[in-house]
Short mmCIF file of C-alpha atoms in Angstrom, two decimals:
data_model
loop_
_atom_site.label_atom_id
_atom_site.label_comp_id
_atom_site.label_asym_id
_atom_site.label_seq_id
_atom_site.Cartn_x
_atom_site.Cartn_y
_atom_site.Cartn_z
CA UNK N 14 0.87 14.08 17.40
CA UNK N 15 2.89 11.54 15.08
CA UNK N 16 1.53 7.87 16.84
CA UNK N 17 4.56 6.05 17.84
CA UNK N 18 5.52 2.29 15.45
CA UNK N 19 3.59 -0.67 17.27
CA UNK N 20 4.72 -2.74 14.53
CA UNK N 21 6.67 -5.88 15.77
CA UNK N 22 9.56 -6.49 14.48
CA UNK N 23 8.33 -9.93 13.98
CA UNK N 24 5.59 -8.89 11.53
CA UNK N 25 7.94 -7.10 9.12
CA UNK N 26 9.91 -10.61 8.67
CA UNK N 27 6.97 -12.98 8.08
CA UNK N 28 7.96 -16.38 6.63
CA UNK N 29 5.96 -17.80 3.58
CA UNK N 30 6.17 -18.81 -0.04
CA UNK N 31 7.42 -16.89 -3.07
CA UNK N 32 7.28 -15.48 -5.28
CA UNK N 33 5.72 -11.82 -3.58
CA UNK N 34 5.01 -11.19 -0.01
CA UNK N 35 2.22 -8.43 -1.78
CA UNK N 36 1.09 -10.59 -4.42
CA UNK N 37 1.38 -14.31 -2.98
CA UNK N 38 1.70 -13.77 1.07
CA UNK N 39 -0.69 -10.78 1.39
CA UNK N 40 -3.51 -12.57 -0.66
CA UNK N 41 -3.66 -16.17 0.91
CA UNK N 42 -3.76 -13.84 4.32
CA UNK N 43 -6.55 -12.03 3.25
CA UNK N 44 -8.46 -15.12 1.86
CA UNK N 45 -7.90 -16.81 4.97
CA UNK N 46 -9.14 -14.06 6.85
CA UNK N 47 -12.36 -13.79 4.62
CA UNK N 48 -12.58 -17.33 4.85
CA UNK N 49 -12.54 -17.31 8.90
CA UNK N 50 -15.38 -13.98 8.80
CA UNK N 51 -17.52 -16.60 6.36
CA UNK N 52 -17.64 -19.34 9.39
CA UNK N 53 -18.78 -16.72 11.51
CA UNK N 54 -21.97 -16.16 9.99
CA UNK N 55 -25.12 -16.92 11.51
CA UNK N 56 -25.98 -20.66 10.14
CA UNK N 57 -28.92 -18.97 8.51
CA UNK N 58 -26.85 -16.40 6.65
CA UNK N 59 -24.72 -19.76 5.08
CA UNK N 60 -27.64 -21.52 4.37
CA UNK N 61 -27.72 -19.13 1.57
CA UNK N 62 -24.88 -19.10 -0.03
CA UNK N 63 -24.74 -19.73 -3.73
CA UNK N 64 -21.56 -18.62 -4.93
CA UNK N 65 -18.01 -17.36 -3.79
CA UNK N 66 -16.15 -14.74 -5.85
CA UNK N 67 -12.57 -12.90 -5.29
CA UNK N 68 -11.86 -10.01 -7.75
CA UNK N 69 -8.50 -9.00 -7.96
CA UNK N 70 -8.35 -5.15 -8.97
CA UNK N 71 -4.66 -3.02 -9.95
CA UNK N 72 -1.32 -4.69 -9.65
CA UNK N 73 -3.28 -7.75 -8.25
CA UNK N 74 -4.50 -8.05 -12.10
CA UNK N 75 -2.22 -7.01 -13.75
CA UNK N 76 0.77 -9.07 -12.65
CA UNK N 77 -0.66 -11.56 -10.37
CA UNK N 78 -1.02 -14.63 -12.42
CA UNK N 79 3.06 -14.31 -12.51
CA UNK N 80 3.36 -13.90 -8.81
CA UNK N 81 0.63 -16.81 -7.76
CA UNK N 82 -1.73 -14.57 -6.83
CA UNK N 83 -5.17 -16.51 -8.15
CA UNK N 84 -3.08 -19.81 -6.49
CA UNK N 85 -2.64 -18.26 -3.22
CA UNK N 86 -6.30 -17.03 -3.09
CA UNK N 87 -7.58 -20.05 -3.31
CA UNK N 88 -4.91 -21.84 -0.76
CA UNK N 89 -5.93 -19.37 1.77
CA UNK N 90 -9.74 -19.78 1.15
CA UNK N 91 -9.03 -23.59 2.07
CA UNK N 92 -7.65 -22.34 5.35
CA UNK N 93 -4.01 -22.90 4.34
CA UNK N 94 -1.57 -19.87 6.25
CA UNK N 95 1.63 -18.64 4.61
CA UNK N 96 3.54 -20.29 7.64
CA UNK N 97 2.29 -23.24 6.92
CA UNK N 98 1.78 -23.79 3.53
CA UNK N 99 4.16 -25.78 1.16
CA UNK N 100 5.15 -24.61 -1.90
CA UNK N 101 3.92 -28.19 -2.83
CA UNK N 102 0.65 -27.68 -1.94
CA UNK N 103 0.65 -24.06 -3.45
CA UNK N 104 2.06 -25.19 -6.98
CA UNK N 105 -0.78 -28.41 -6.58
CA UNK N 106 -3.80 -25.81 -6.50
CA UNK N 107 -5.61 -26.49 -10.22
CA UNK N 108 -5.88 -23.43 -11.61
CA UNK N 109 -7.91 -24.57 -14.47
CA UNK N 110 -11.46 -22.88 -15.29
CA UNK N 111 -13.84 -25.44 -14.33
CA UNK N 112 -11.98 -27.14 -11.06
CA UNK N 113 -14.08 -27.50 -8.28
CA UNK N 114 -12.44 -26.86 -4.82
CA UNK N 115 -14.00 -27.72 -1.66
CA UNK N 116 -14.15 -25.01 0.78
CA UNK N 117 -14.87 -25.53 4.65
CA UNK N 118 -17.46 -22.65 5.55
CA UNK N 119 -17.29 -24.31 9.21
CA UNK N 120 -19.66 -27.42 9.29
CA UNK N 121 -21.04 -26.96 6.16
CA UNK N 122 -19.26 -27.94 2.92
CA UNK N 123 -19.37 -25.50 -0.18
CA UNK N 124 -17.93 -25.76 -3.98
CA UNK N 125 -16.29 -22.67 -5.54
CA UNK N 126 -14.24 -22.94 -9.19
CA UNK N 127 -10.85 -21.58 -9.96
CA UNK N 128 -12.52 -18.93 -12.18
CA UNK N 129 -14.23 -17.39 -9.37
CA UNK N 130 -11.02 -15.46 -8.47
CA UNK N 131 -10.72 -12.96 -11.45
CA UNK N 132 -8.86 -10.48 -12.83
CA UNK N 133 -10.84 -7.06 -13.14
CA UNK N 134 -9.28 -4.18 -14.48
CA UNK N 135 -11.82 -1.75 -14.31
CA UNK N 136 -10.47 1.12 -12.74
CA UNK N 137 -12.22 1.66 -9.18
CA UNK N 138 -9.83 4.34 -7.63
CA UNK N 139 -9.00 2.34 -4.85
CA UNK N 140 -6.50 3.81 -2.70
CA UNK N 141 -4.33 1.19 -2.70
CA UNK N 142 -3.21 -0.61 -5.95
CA UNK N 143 -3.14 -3.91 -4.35
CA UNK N 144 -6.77 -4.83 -4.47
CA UNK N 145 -8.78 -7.66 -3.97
CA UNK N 146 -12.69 -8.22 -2.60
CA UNK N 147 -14.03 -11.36 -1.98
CA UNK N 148 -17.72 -11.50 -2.08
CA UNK N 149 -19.96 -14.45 -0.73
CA UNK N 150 -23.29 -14.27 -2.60
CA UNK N 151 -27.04 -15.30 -2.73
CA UNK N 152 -28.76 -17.36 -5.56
CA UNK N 153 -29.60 -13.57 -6.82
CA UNK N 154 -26.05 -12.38 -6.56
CA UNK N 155 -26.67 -10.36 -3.63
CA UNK N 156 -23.25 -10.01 -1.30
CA UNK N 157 -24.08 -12.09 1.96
CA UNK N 158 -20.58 -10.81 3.27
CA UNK N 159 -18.10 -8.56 1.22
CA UNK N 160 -14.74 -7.33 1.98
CA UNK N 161 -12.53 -4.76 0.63
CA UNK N 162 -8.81 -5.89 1.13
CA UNK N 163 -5.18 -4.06 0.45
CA UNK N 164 -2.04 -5.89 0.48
CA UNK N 165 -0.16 -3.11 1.68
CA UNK N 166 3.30 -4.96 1.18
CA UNK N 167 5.26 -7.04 3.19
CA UNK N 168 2.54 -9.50 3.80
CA UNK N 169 0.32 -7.10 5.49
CA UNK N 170 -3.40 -6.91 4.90
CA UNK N 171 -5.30 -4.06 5.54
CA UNK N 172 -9.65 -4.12 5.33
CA UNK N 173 -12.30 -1.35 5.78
CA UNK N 174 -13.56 -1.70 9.24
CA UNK N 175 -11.03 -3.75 10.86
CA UNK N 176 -10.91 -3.35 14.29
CA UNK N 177 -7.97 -2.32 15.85
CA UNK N 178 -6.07 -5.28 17.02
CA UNK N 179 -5.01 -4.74 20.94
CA UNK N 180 -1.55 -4.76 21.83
CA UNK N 181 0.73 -3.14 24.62
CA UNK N 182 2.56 -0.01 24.05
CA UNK N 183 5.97 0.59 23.55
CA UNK N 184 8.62 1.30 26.64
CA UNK N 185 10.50 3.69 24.34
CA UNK N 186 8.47 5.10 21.53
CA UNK N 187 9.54 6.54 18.28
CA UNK N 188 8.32 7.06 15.56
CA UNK N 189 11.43 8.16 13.34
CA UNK N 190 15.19 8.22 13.46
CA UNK N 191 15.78 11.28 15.34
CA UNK N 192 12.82 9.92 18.08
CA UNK N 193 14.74 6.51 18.23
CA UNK N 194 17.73 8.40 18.56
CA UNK N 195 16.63 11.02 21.17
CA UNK N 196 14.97 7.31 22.88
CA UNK N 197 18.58 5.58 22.37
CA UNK N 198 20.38 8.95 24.80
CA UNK N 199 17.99 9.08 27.63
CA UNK N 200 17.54 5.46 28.01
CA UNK N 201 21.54 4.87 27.81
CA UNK N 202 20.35 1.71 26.28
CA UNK N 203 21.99 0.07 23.17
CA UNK N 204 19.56 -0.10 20.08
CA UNK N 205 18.98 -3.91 20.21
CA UNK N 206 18.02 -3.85 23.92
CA UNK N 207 15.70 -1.33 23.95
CA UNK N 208 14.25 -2.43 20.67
CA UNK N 209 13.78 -6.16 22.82
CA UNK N 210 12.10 -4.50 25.75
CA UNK N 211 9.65 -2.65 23.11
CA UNK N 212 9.15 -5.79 21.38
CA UNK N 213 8.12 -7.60 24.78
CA UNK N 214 5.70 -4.93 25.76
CA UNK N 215 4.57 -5.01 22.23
CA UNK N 216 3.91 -8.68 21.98
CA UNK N 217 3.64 -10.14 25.29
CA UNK N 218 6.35 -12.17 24.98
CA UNK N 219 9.51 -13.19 26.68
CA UNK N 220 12.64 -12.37 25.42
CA UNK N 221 14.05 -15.69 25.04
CA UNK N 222 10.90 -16.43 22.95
CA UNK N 223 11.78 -13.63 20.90
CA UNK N 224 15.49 -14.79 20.09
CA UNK N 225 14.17 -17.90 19.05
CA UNK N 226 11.28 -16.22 16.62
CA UNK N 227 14.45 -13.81 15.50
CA UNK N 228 16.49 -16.94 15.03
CA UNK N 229 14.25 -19.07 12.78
CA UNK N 230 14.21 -16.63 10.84
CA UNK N 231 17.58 -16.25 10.24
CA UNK N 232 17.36 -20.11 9.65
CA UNK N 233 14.66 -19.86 6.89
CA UNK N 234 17.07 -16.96 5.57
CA UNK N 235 20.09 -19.15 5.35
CA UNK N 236 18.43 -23.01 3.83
CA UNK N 237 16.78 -20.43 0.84
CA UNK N 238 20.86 -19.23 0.64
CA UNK N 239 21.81 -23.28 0.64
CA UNK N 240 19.23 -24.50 -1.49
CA UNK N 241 19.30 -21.96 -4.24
CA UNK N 242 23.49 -22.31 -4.27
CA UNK N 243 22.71 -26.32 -4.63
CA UNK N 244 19.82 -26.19 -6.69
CA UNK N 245 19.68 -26.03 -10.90
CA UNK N 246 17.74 -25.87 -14.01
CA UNK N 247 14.76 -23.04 -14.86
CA UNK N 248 12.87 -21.11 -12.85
CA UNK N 249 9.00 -21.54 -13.72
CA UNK N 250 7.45 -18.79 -15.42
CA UNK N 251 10.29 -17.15 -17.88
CA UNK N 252 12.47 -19.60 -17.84
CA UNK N 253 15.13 -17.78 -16.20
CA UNK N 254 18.50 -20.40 -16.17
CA UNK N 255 19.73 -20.44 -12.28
CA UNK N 256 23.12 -18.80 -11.50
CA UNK N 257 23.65 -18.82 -8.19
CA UNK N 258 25.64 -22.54 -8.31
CA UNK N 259 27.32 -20.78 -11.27
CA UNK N 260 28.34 -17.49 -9.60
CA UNK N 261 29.48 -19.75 -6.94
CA UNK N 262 31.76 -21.43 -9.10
CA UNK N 263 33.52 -18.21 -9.91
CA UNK N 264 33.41 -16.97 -7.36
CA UNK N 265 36.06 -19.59 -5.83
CA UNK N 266 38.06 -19.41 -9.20
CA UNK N 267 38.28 -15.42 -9.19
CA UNK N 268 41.50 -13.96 -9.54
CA UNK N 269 41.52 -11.28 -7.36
CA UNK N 270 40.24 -10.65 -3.57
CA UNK N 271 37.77 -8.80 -4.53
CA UNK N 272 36.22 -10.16 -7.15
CA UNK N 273 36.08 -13.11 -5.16
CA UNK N 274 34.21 -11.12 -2.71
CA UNK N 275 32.20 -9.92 -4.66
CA UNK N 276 30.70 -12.65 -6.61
CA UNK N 277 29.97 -14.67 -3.41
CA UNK N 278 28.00 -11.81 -1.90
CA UNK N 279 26.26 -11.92 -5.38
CA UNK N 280 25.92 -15.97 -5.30
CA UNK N 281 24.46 -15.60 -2.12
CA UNK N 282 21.87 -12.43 -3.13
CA UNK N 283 20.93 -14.62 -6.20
CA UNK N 284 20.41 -18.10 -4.46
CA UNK N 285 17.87 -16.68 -2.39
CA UNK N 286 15.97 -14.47 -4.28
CA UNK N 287 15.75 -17.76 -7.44
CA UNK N 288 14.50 -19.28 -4.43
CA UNK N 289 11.73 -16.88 -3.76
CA UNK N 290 10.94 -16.88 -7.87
CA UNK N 291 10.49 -20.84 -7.47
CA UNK N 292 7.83 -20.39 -5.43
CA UNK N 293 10.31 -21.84 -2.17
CA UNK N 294 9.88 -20.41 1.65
CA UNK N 295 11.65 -17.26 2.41
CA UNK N 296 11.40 -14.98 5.00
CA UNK N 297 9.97 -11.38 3.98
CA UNK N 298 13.47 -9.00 4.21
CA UNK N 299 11.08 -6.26 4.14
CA UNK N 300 9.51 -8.07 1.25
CA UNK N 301 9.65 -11.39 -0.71
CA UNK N 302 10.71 -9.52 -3.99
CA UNK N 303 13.67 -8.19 -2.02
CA UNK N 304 14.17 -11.60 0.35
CA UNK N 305 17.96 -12.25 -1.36
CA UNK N 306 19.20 -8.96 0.06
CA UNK N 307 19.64 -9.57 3.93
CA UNK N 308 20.00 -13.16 3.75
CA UNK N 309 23.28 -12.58 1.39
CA UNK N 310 24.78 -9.98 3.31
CA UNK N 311 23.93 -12.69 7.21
CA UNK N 312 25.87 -15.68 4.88
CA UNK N 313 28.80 -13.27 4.32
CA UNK N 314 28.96 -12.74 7.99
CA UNK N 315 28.40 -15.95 8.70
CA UNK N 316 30.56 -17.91 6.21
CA UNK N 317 33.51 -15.50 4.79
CA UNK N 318 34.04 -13.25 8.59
CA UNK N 319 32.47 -15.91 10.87
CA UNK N 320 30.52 -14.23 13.28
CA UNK N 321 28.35 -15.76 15.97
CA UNK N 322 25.18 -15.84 16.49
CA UNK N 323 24.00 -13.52 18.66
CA UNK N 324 26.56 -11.09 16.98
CA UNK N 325 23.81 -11.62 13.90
CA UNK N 326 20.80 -11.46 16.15
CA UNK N 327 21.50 -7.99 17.20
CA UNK N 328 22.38 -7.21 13.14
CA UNK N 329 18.55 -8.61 12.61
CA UNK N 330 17.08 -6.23 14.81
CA UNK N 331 18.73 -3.35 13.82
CA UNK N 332 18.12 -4.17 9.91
CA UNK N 333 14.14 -4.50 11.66
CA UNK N 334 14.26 -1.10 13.13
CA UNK N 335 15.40 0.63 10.11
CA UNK N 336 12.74 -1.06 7.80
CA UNK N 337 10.05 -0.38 10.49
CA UNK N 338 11.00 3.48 9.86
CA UNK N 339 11.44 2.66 6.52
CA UNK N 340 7.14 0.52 6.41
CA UNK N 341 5.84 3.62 8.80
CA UNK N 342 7.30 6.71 7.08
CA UNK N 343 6.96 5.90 3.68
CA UNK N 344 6.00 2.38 2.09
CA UNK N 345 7.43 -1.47 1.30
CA UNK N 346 5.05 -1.81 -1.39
CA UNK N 347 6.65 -1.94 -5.18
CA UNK N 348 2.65 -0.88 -6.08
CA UNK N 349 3.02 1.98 -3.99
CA UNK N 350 6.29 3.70 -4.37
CA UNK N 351 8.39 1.35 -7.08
CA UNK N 352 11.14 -1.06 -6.33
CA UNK N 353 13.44 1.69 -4.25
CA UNK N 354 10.45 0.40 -1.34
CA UNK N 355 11.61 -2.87 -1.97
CA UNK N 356 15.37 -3.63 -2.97
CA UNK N 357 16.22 0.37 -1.84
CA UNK N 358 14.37 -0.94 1.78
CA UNK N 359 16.15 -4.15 1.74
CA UNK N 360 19.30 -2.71 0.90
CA UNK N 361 19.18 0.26 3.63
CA UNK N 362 18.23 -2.24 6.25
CA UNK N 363 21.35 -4.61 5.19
CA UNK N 364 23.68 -1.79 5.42
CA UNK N 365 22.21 -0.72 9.03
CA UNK N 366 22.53 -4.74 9.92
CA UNK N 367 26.45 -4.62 8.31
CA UNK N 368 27.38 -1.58 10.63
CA UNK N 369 25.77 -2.70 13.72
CA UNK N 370 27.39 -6.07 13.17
CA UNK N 371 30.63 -4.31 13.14
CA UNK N 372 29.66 -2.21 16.32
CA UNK N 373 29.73 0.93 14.73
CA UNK N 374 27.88 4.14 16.58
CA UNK N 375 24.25 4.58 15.40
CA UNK N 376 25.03 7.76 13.73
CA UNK N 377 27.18 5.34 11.63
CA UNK N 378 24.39 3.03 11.56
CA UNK N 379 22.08 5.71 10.48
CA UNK N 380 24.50 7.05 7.62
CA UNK N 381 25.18 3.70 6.37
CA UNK N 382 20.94 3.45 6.04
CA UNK N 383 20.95 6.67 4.65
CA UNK N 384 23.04 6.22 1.82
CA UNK N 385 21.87 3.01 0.71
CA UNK N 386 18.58 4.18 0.28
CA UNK N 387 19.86 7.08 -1.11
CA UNK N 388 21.22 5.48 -4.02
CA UNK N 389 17.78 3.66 -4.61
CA UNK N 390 16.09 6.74 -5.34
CA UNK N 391 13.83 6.32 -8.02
CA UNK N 392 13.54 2.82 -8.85
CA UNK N 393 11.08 1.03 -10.72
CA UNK N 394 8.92 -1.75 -10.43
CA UNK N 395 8.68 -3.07 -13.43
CA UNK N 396 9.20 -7.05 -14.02
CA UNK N 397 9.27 -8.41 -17.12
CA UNK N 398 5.98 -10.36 -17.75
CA UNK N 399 5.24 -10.01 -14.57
CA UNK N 400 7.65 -12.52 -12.83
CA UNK N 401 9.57 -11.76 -10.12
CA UNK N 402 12.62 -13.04 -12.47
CA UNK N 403 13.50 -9.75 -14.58
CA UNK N 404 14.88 -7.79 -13.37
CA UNK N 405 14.36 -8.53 -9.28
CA UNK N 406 16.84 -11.52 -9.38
CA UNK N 407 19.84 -9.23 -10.41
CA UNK N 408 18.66 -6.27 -8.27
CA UNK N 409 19.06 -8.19 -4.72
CA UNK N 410 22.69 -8.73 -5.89
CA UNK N 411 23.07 -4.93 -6.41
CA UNK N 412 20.99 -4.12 -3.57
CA UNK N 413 23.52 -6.67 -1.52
CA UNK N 414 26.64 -5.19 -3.14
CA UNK N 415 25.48 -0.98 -2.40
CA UNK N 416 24.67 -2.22 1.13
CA UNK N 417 28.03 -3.55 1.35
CA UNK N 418 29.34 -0.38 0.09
CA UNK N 419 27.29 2.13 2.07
CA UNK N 420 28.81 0.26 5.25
CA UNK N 421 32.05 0.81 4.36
CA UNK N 422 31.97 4.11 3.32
CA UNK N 423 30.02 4.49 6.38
CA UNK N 424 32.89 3.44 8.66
CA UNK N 425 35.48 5.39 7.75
CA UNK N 426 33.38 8.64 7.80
CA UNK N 427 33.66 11.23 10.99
CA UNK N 428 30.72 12.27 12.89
CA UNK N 429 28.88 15.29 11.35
CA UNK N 430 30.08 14.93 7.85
CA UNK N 431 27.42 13.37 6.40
CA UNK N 432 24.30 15.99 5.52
CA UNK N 433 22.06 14.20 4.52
CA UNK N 434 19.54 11.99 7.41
CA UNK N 435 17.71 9.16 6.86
CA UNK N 436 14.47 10.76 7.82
CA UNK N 437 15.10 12.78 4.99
CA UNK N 438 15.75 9.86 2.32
CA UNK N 439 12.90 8.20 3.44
CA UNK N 440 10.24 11.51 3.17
CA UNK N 441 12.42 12.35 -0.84
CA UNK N 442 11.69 8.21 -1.53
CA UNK N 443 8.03 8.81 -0.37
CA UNK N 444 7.50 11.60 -2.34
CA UNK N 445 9.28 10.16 -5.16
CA UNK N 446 6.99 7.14 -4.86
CA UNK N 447 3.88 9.19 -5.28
CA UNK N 448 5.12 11.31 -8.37
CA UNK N 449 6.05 7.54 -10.23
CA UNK N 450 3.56 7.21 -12.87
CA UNK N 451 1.37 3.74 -12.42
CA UNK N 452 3.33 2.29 -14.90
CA UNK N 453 6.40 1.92 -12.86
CA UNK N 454 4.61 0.47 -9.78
CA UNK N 455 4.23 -3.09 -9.99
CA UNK N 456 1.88 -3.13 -13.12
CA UNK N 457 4.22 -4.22 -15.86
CA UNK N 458 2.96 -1.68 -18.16
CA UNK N 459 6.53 0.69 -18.25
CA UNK N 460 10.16 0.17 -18.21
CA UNK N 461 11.57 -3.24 -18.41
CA UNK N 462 8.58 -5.20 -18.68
CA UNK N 463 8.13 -3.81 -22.29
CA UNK N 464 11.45 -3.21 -23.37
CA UNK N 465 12.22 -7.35 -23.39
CA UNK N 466 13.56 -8.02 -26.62
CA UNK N 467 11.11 -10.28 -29.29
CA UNK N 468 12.91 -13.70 -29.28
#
């Protein structure tokens, strides 16, 4: 039997710093959490320690340097959590060879280097090409503690015997669409209530507690939309001029209606997601890659058709549900199935948040889904030196713009003309994902990323 999603909705929207919620959010979790096992130890066990080593293995390797990753290893290894660090405090970590940083092991103090986290790429076969394993070692270089890590995408961690964490069950499982839909008719319940009541049972929470979780992070969603509009200059790593201020400015001078539509939809897509490539706090929209998407479409429902708040709270969750299908079914992870698990994921659960927003059924909710990730079949992950610059920037506008798009088409459809389902697009993206050669998942070793022209 298919176990029902106990994923909060909560977890799939996790608030950190850019650049990548795999590379950058994922990491500094895992470090944390290796640093947290290390002050566990039997004081004995300590006593012993010599040396402190993180080896990054895969996409970790191969493009983390441009995503932060050897930066965000060592933040979380000095206790510092993605919802709490600064992206002061992440670009201030001295990367260079020889610096000393002073680790807590919990009462005792302990000196590892910046080039204890490196890049090995050796191929192990791990199943998961986000890869890292921290090792705490003897004088003879004997593990004392080891750990076997994936950053799964999203944020999430997984590790070799991790205990299942405890947590209540579900009112109304499902594990797919047509569960959530057979779970929507006998309940009688509209999707955003019964998705609260599993969220309370999931979490423990109140509901009210829950709205205000669901409305931070609509908050962190729209300052990354303000500051990236406001903000100018580079972005570090390529070099990459800033255009949201500039799209902006055309926007407002457009000729027609919908050009002018268009470009602030695209402002909006780019000012977050050139936030996320600084290195600024964004919230994970299923992903930090694809963290422009969502908030562009909420600050065209907010600012151009003015819609209230809770009006966007119950868009949130629905965008949630469909990327929870979206996470269990298939994958997030650009190292896993290519970019369509990131902006096509993004883009599907934008569309579902644009129809739900407009009170639409939930078949139209599901068809809108549907053909957004449809139309994201097949895509790469393939940044261009390894930044989330080229070509991720551009593809939360157009992930933004087919959401839009799906949703219309969406609405004007009748019931039952649609054939395809999004349990369908989701098992073809899947299956597409695992038939992408390595070299289109996150590695910068295909497509794009070598294809930059020599300046």
């Amino acid at each position: 039997m298919i176990p029902p999603i106990n994923t909060s909705l909560l977890e799939l929207f996790r608030i950190g710093p850019g650049p990548s919620s795999s590379h950058t959010i994922g990491p500094m979790r895992a470090a944390r959490d290796f640093l947290h096992a290390v002050r566990a130890l039997p004081e004995a066990t300590k006593s012993r320690a010599a040396r402190l080593e993180v080896r990054l293995y895969g996409s970790l390797a191969a493009t983390g340097p441009g995503h932060g990753t050897n930066r965000a290893v060592l933040a979380g290894l000095l206790d510092q959590a993605p919802e709490t660090c600064t992206p002061e405090f992440l670009q201030g970590v001295n990367l260079a060879p020889d610096t000393p940083h002073e680790l807590d092991l919990g009462g005792r103090g302990f000196v590892m280097h910046s080039s204890d986290v490196v890049l090995d790429f050796a191929e192990q076969g791990f199943s998961h090409g986000n890869t890292l394993v921290p090792r705490l070692l003897d004088e003879q270089g004997r593990p004392l503690l080891e750990r076997r890590y994936a950053s799964v995408g999203g944020g999430f961690i997984q590790w070799e015997g991790q205990p299942e964490e405890r947590r209540g069950e579900p009112v109304f499982p499902f594990f797919d669409m047509r569960s959530l839909k057979l779970a929507l008719n006998e309940s009688s319940l509209p999707l955003h209530e019964l998705m609260l009541m599993n969220e309370a049972a999931l979490t423990g929470r109140g509901q009210g507690e829950i709205l205000a979780d669901l409305d931070r992070i609509m908050d962190v969603m729209d300052a990354a939309v303000q500051r990236g509009l406001s903000a100018r200059g580079k972005l570090p790593g390529l070099g990459l001029a800033r255009k949201a201020h500039i799209l902006l400015a055309r926007a407002s001078a457009a000729d027609s209606g919908a050009g002018r539509f268009l470009l602030h939809l695209d402002a909006y897509a780019f000012a977050a997601a050139e936030e996320n490539a600084a290195g600024g706090i964004v919230a994970t929209a299923p992903t930090s890659g694809s963290s422009g998407v969502i908030p562009a479409v909420l600050a065209l429902l907010r600012r151009h058709q003015l819609r209230d708040r809770d009006t966007l709270r119950r868009g949130i969750i629905a965008a949630g549900t469909i990327g929870l299908l979206v996470r269990h079914n298939a994958s997030i992870a650009g190292a896993e199935v290519g970019c369509q698990g990131e902006i096509g994921a993004a883009s599907c659960m934008a569309a579902a948040l644009l129809a739900y927003a407009a009170d639409l059924p939930i078949w139209a909710v599901e068809t809108a889904a549907e053909i957004a990730l449809e139309h994201h079949l097949g895509l790469t992950c393939d940044p261009v030196g390894g930044f989330v610059q080229i070509p991720c920037i551009e593809r939360n506008a157009m992930g933004a713009v087919k959401a839009y798009n799906a949703f219309l088409i969406a609405s004007v459809e009748d019931q039952g003309l649609n054939v395809m389902g999004l349990d369908g697009v989701i098992r073809a993206m899947l299956e597409t994902g695992r038939d992408m050669s390595a070299k289109y998942k996150e590695t910068a070793t295909g497509g794009l990323a070598l294809s930059r022209p020599a300046c």
